[in-house]
CSV table of C-alpha atoms in Angstrom, one decimal:
chain,number,residue,atom,x,y,z
A,184,MET,CA,0.0,0.0,0.0
A,185,ASP,CA,1.5,3.3,-1.0
A,186,ASN,CA,1.3,6.4,1.1
A,187,ASP,CA,-1.4,8.1,-0.9
A,188,GLU,CA,-3.7,5.1,-0.5
A,189,LYS,CA,-2.9,4.9,3.2
A,190,ASP,CA,-3.7,8.6,3.6
A,191,ARG,CA,-7.0,8.1,1.7
A,192,LEU,CA,-8.1,5.3,4.0
A,193,GLU,CA,-7.1,7.3,7.1
A,194,ARG,CA,-9.2,10.3,5.9
A,195,LEU,CA,-12.2,7.9,5.3
A,196,ALA,CA,-11.8,6.4,8.8
A,197,ALA,CA,-11.7,9.8,10.4
A,198,GLU,CA,-14.9,10.7,8.6
A,199,LEU,CA,-16.4,7.4,9.8
A,200,ARG,CA,-15.5,8.4,13.4
A,201,LYS,CA,-17.0,11.8,12.9
A,202,TYR,CA,-20.3,10.2,11.7
A,203,ILE,CA,-20.3,7.9,14.7
A,204,ILE,CA,-20.0,10.8,17.2
A,205,ILE,CA,-22.6,12.9,15.3
A,206,MET,CA,-25.1,10.0,15.4
A,207,ASN,CA,-24.3,9.4,19.1
A,208,CYS,CA,-25.0,13.0,20.0
A,209,TYR,CA,-28.2,13.2,18.0
A,210,ALA,CA,-29.6,10.1,19.6
A,211,GLY,CA,-28.3,10.9,23.1
A,212,SER,CA,-27.4,7.2,23.4
A,213,GLY,CA,-25.7,4.4,21.6
A,214,HIS,CA,-22.5,2.3,21.9
A,215,PRO,CA,-19.6,4.5,20.8
A,216,GLY,CA,-16.7,2.6,22.3
A,217,GLY,CA,-17.0,-0.6,20.1
A,218,ALA,CA,-18.1,1.4,17.1
A,219,LEU,CA,-14.9,3.6,17.2
A,220,SER,CA,-12.6,0.6,17.8
A,221,ALA,CA,-13.9,-1.1,14.7
A,222,ALA,CA,-13.7,2.0,12.4
A,223,ASP,CA,-10.5,1.3,10.6
A,224,ILE,CA,-11.3,-2.4,9.8
A,225,VAL,CA,-14.8,-1.4,8.6
A,226,THR,CA,-13.3,1.4,6.5
A,227,TYR,CA,-10.9,-1.0,4.8
A,228,LEU,CA,-13.7,-3.5,4.2
A,229,PHE,CA,-16.1,-1.1,2.6
A,230,HIS,CA,-13.5,0.9,0.5
A,231,LYS,CA,-11.0,-1.8,-0.4
A,232,GLU,CA,-12.1,-5.4,0.2
A,233,ILE,CA,-15.7,-6.3,-0.3
A,234,ASN,CA,-17.6,-6.4,-3.6
A,235,PHE,CA,-20.7,-4.7,-2.1
A,236,SER,CA,-22.4,-1.5,-3.2
A,237,PRO,CA,-25.9,0.1,-3.7
A,238,GLU,CA,-25.7,-1.1,-7.3
A,239,ASN,CA,-25.2,-4.8,-6.5
A,240,TYR,CA,-26.7,-5.4,-3.1
A,241,GLN,CA,-29.5,-7.5,-4.5
A,242,ASP,CA,-27.0,-9.6,-6.5
A,243,ALA,CA,-26.7,-13.2,-5.2
A,244,ASN,CA,-23.0,-13.1,-5.9
A,245,ARG,CA,-22.3,-9.9,-3.8
A,246,ASP,CA,-20.0,-10.2,-0.9
A,247,ARG,CA,-21.6,-10.1,2.5
A,248,PHE,CA,-20.7,-8.1,5.6
A,249,ILE,CA,-22.4,-9.1,8.8
A,250,LEU,CA,-21.9,-7.2,12.0
A,251,SER,CA,-22.5,-9.8,14.7
A,252,LYS,CA,-21.7,-7.4,17.5
A,253,GLY,CA,-24.9,-5.5,16.6
A,254,HIS,CA,-24.7,-3.0,19.4
A,255,SER,CA,-21.8,-1.3,17.5
A,256,CYS,CA,-24.2,-0.6,14.6
A,257,MET,CA,-23.2,3.1,14.3
A,258,VAL,CA,-20.0,2.1,12.5
A,259,LEU,CA,-22.0,0.1,10.0
A,260,TYR,CA,-24.5,2.9,9.4
A,261,ALA,CA,-21.6,5.3,8.9
A,262,ALA,CA,-20.0,3.0,6.4
A,263,LEU,CA,-23.2,2.4,4.5
A,264,ALA,CA,-23.9,6.2,4.3
A,265,GLN,CA,-20.3,6.7,3.0
A,266,ARG,CA,-21.0,4.2,0.2
A,267,GLY,CA,-24.2,5.9,-0.7
A,268,PHE,CA,-26.8,3.5,0.6
A,269,PHE,CA,-28.7,6.4,2.3
A,270,SER,CA,-28.2,10.1,3.2
A,271,THR,CA,-26.3,11.2,6.3
A,272,GLU,CA,-29.6,13.1,7.1
A,273,GLU,CA,-30.8,9.8,8.5
A,274,PHE,CA,-28.2,10.1,11.3
A,275,LYS,CA,-30.6,12.6,12.9
A,276,LYS,CA,-33.2,9.9,13.5
A,277,LEU,CA,-30.9,7.2,15.0
A,278,ARG,CA,-32.8,5.1,17.5
A,279,ARG,CA,-36.1,6.8,16.7
A,280,ILE,CA,-39.2,4.7,15.9
A,281,ASP,CA,-39.7,6.6,12.7
A,282,GLY,CA,-36.1,6.3,11.5
A,283,MET,CA,-34.4,3.7,9.4
A,284,LEU,CA,-31.4,3.4,11.8
A,285,GLN,CA,-32.4,1.4,14.8
A,286,GLY,CA,-30.5,0.7,18.0
A,287,HIS,CA,-29.4,-2.6,16.5
A,288,PRO,CA,-29.2,-3.4,12.8
A,289,ASP,CA,-32.6,-4.2,11.1
A,290,ARG,CA,-32.4,-5.5,7.6
A,291,LEU,CA,-36.1,-4.6,7.0
A,292,LYS,CA,-35.5,-0.9,7.7
A,293,THR,CA,-31.9,-0.2,6.6
A,294,PRO,CA,-30.6,-0.6,3.1
A,295,GLY,CA,-27.4,-2.6,3.1
A,296,VAL,CA,-27.9,-4.4,6.4
A,297,GLU,CA,-27.7,-8.2,5.9
A,298,PHE,CA,-29.0,-9.5,9.2
A,299,ASN,CA,-30.8,-8.3,12.3
A,300,SER,CA,-28.0,-8.8,14.8
A,301,GLY,CA,-27.9,-7.9,18.5
A,302,SER,CA,-28.3,-11.2,20.3
A,303,LEU,CA,-24.6,-12.0,20.6
A,304,GLY,CA,-23.4,-15.0,18.7
A,305,GLN,CA,-26.3,-15.2,16.3
A,306,GLY,CA,-24.7,-13.0,13.6
A,307,PHE,CA,-21.8,-15.4,13.5
A,308,SER,CA,-24.1,-18.4,13.1
A,309,PHE,CA,-26.0,-16.6,10.3
A,310,ALA,CA,-22.7,-15.9,8.5
A,311,LEU,CA,-21.7,-19.6,8.7
A,312,GLY,CA,-25.0,-20.5,7.2
A,313,VAL,CA,-24.7,-18.0,4.4
A,314,ALA,CA,-21.1,-19.2,3.6
A,315,LEU,CA,-22.2,-22.8,3.5
A,316,GLY,CA,-25.2,-21.9,1.3
A,317,GLY,CA,-23.0,-20.0,-1.1
A,318,LYS,CA,-20.6,-23.0,-1.5
A,319,ARG,CA,-23.5,-25.4,-2.0
A,320,ALA,CA,-25.1,-23.1,-4.6
A,321,GLY,CA,-21.8,-22.9,-6.5
A,322,LEU,CA,-21.5,-19.1,-5.9
A,323,ASN,CA,-18.2,-17.4,-5.4
A,324,PHE,CA,-19.0,-14.6,-3.0
A,325,ARG,CA,-17.2,-14.2,0.3
A,326,VAL,CA,-18.7,-13.6,3.8
A,327,TYR,CA,-17.1,-11.2,6.3
A,328,VAL,CA,-18.4,-11.3,9.8
A,329,MET,CA,-17.2,-9.1,12.7
A,330,LEU,CA,-17.5,-10.2,16.3
A,331,GLY,CA,-16.8,-8.4,19.5
A,332,ASP,CA,-14.3,-10.0,21.9
A,333,GLY,CA,-16.9,-10.0,24.7
A,334,GLU,CA,-19.1,-11.9,22.3
A,335,LEU,CA,-16.7,-14.8,22.5
A,336,ASN,CA,-18.1,-15.6,25.9
A,337,GLU,CA,-21.1,-17.0,24.1
A,338,GLY,CA,-21.0,-20.8,23.7
A,339,GLN,CA,-22.7,-20.6,20.4
A,340,VAL,CA,-19.7,-18.9,19.0
A,341,TRP,CA,-17.4,-21.8,19.7
A,342,GLU,CA,-19.9,-24.2,18.2
A,343,GLY,CA,-19.7,-22.0,15.2
A,344,PHE,CA,-15.9,-22.3,15.0
A,345,MET,CA,-16.3,-26.1,15.0
A,346,PHE,CA,-18.9,-25.9,12.2
A,347,GLY,CA,-16.7,-23.6,10.0
A,348,THR,CA,-13.9,-26.1,10.1
A,349,HIS,CA,-16.0,-29.1,9.5
A,350,TYR,CA,-17.5,-27.6,6.3
A,351,GLN,CA,-14.1,-26.1,5.2
A,352,LEU,CA,-15.6,-22.6,4.8
A,353,ASP,CA,-12.7,-20.9,3.1
A,354,ASN,CA,-15.1,-18.3,1.8
A,355,LEU,CA,-15.7,-17.1,5.3
A,356,VAL,CA,-13.5,-14.5,7.2
A,357,ALA,CA,-14.3,-13.8,10.8
A,358,ILE,CA,-12.8,-10.6,12.3
A,359,ILE,CA,-12.6,-10.2,16.0
A,360,ASP,CA,-12.5,-6.6,17.2
A,361,TYR,CA,-10.2,-7.4,20.1
A,362,ASN,CA,-10.4,-4.2,22.1
A,363,LYS,CA,-10.0,-6.2,25.4
A,364,PHE,CA,-13.2,-4.7,27.0
A,365,GLN,CA,-16.8,-5.7,27.3
A,366,SER,CA,-19.7,-4.0,28.9
A,367,ASP,CA,-18.5,-3.5,32.4
A,368,ASP,CA,-14.8,-4.3,32.6
A,369,LEU,CA,-11.7,-5.8,31.0
A,370,ASN,CA,-12.4,-9.2,29.4
A,371,SER,CA,-9.6,-10.6,31.6
A,372,ASN,CA,-11.6,-9.6,34.7
A,373,VAL,CA,-14.8,-11.2,33.5
A,374,THR,CA,-14.0,-14.3,31.4
A,375,ALA,CA,-10.4,-14.4,30.1
A,376,LEU,CA,-9.9,-15.3,26.5
A,377,GLU,CA,-6.1,-15.9,26.3
A,378,PRO,CA,-4.4,-17.7,24.8
A,379,LEU,CA,-6.8,-16.7,22.1
A,380,HIS,CA,-4.7,-17.4,19.0
A,381,SER,CA,-3.9,-21.0,20.0
A,382,LYS,CA,-7.5,-21.6,21.0
A,383,LEU,CA,-8.8,-20.5,17.6
A,384,ALA,CA,-6.0,-22.5,15.8
A,385,SER,CA,-6.9,-25.6,17.8
A,386,PHE,CA,-10.4,-25.4,16.3
A,387,GLY,CA,-8.8,-25.6,12.8
A,388,TRP,CA,-9.0,-22.0,11.7
A,389,HIS,CA,-6.3,-20.0,9.9
A,390,VAL,CA,-5.5,-17.3,12.5
A,391,ILE,CA,-3.8,-13.9,11.8
A,392,GLY,CA,-3.2,-11.3,14.5
A,393,ILE,CA,-2.8,-7.7,13.5
A,394,ASN,CA,-2.9,-4.1,14.8
A,395,GLY,CA,-6.5,-3.2,13.8
A,396,HIS,CA,-5.6,0.5,13.3
A,397,ASP,CA,-2.7,0.0,10.9
A,398,PHE,CA,-3.9,-0.1,7.3
A,399,ARG,CA,-0.9,-1.9,6.0
A,400,GLU,CA,-1.3,-4.7,8.5
A,401,ILE,CA,-5.0,-4.8,7.7
A,402,GLU,CA,-4.2,-5.2,4.0
A,403,TYR,CA,-1.7,-7.9,4.7
A,404,ALA,CA,-4.2,-9.9,6.7
A,405,PHE,CA,-6.9,-9.8,4.0
A,406,ASP,CA,-4.4,-10.6,1.3
A,407,ARG,CA,-3.4,-13.7,3.3
A,408,VAL,CA,-6.9,-15.0,3.9
A,409,ARG,CA,-7.7,-14.7,0.2
A,410,LYS,CA,-4.9,-17.2,-0.4
A,411,THR,CA,-6.0,-19.7,2.3
A,412,LYS,CA,-7.9,-22.7,1.0
A,413,GLY,CA,-9.7,-25.5,2.7
A,414,LYS,CA,-10.3,-23.8,6.0
A,415,PRO,CA,-11.9,-20.6,7.3
A,416,SER,CA,-9.9,-17.7,8.5
A,417,VAL,CA,-10.1,-15.5,11.5
A,418,ILE,CA,-8.3,-12.1,11.9
A,419,VAL,CA,-7.7,-11.1,15.5
A,420,ALA,CA,-7.6,-7.3,15.2
A,421,ASN,CA,-6.0,-5.7,18.3
A,422,THR,CA,-7.8,-2.4,18.7
A,423,VAL,CA,-8.4,0.4,21.2
A,424,LYS,CA,-12.0,0.8,22.6
A,425,GLY,CA,-13.2,4.3,21.9
A,426,LYS,CA,-10.3,4.9,19.5
A,427,GLY,CA,-10.0,8.5,18.3
A,428,ILE,CA,-11.8,10.3,21.2
A,429,SER,CA,-9.3,10.7,24.0
A,430,PHE,CA,-11.5,10.4,27.0
A,431,MET,CA,-13.3,7.4,25.6
A,432,GLU,CA,-10.2,5.4,24.8
A,433,ASN,CA,-9.8,2.2,27.0
A,434,ASN,CA,-12.7,3.4,29.3
A,435,PRO,CA,-15.4,0.8,29.8
A,436,LYS,CA,-17.9,3.5,30.6
A,437,TRP,CA,-18.1,4.2,26.8
A,438,HIS,CA,-19.2,0.8,25.9
A,439,GLY,CA,-22.8,2.2,26.0
A,440,SER,CA,-25.6,3.0,26.2
A,441,LEU,CA,-24.9,6.7,26.5
A,442,ALA,CA,-23.6,9.8,24.7
A,443,PRO,CA,-21.3,12.6,25.8
A,444,LEU,CA,-22.9,15.6,27.4
A,445,GLY,CA,-21.7,19.1,28.3
A,446,GLU,CA,-18.0,19.6,28.1
A,447,GLU,CA,-17.5,16.0,27.0
A,448,ARG,CA,-19.8,16.5,24.1
A,449,VAL,CA,-18.0,19.6,23.0
A,450,ARG,CA,-14.6,17.9,23.3
A,451,ALA,CA,-15.8,14.8,21.4
A,452,LEU,CA,-17.1,16.8,18.6
A,453,GLN,CA,-14.0,18.9,18.4
A,454,GLU,CA,-11.7,15.9,18.4
A,455,CYS,CA,-13.5,14.4,15.4
A,456,GLY,CA,-13.6,17.7,13.5
A,457,CYS,CA,-17.1,19.0,14.3
A,458,GLU,CA,-18.4,22.1,16.0
A,459,ASN,CA,-21.3,22.0,18.4
A,460,ILE,CA,-23.3,25.2,18.2
A,461,GLY,CA,-26.3,24.2,20.3
A,462,GLY,CA,-28.9,21.4,20.3
A,463,PRO,CA,-28.7,18.1,18.5
A,464,GLY,CA,-30.3,19.6,15.4
A,465,GLU,CA,-27.7,22.2,15.1
A,466,LEU,CA,-24.6,20.1,14.7
A,467,ARG,CA,-22.4,21.0,11.8
A,468,SER,CA,-19.0,20.0,10.4
A,469,ARG,CA,-16.2,22.4,10.4
């Protein structure tokens, strides 16, 4: 990846983070921490990796992206808006009954959403089924599914890892947003995951660990998984919860469901390049 391309992706990721904070402020709630930690991976997926756009999203051969950690939906909504699935004006109605952007992804309301995720583990199971169905139908699309690290506490996820190996789903890529936190605390203080790489490898998956905020490492990982045949791949993306907003970083408080208020709101908007000039309806970009 040359420097120009890296700069382009970094600008897109910064815009994605700005959209996340704007949505969060409009709604007065949400899950900003895990949305911000996933922003660089999602940017790469939507602007470099997946064959998915408003023009082909009804095509049976399109690639699929499934956000299994559905509470982090703001990052998905931001990416879909960037790609033109809907207007950024929809951000104003996040989590409103009359809006298309619900508190968890809803495929019946939001263009580009593949699955109604939110119950942890179920998005991963859906992705496994879609990948198997694609293989059996002789289609050549790929399935990308993002899981939260706290989501790995669900037993259903580990049943899924066994399933993926058994059916040799080399058209499936799982990405673990490994920000080390879950709702209340560090994973290590709730249910420890380590040694994560060796656990995943023991289930028969091709495992790659990367810095999930480094676009050259992200590119390397996706290049490697495309060359892997006969087994599914999992990318363990080491990330920072709340990445990009200084007071949210590595602070479990910002898992959700809340939004910054007062001085924190002003600071969050400033750090992502926005100006707060009053109420939620008066936000504007600099």
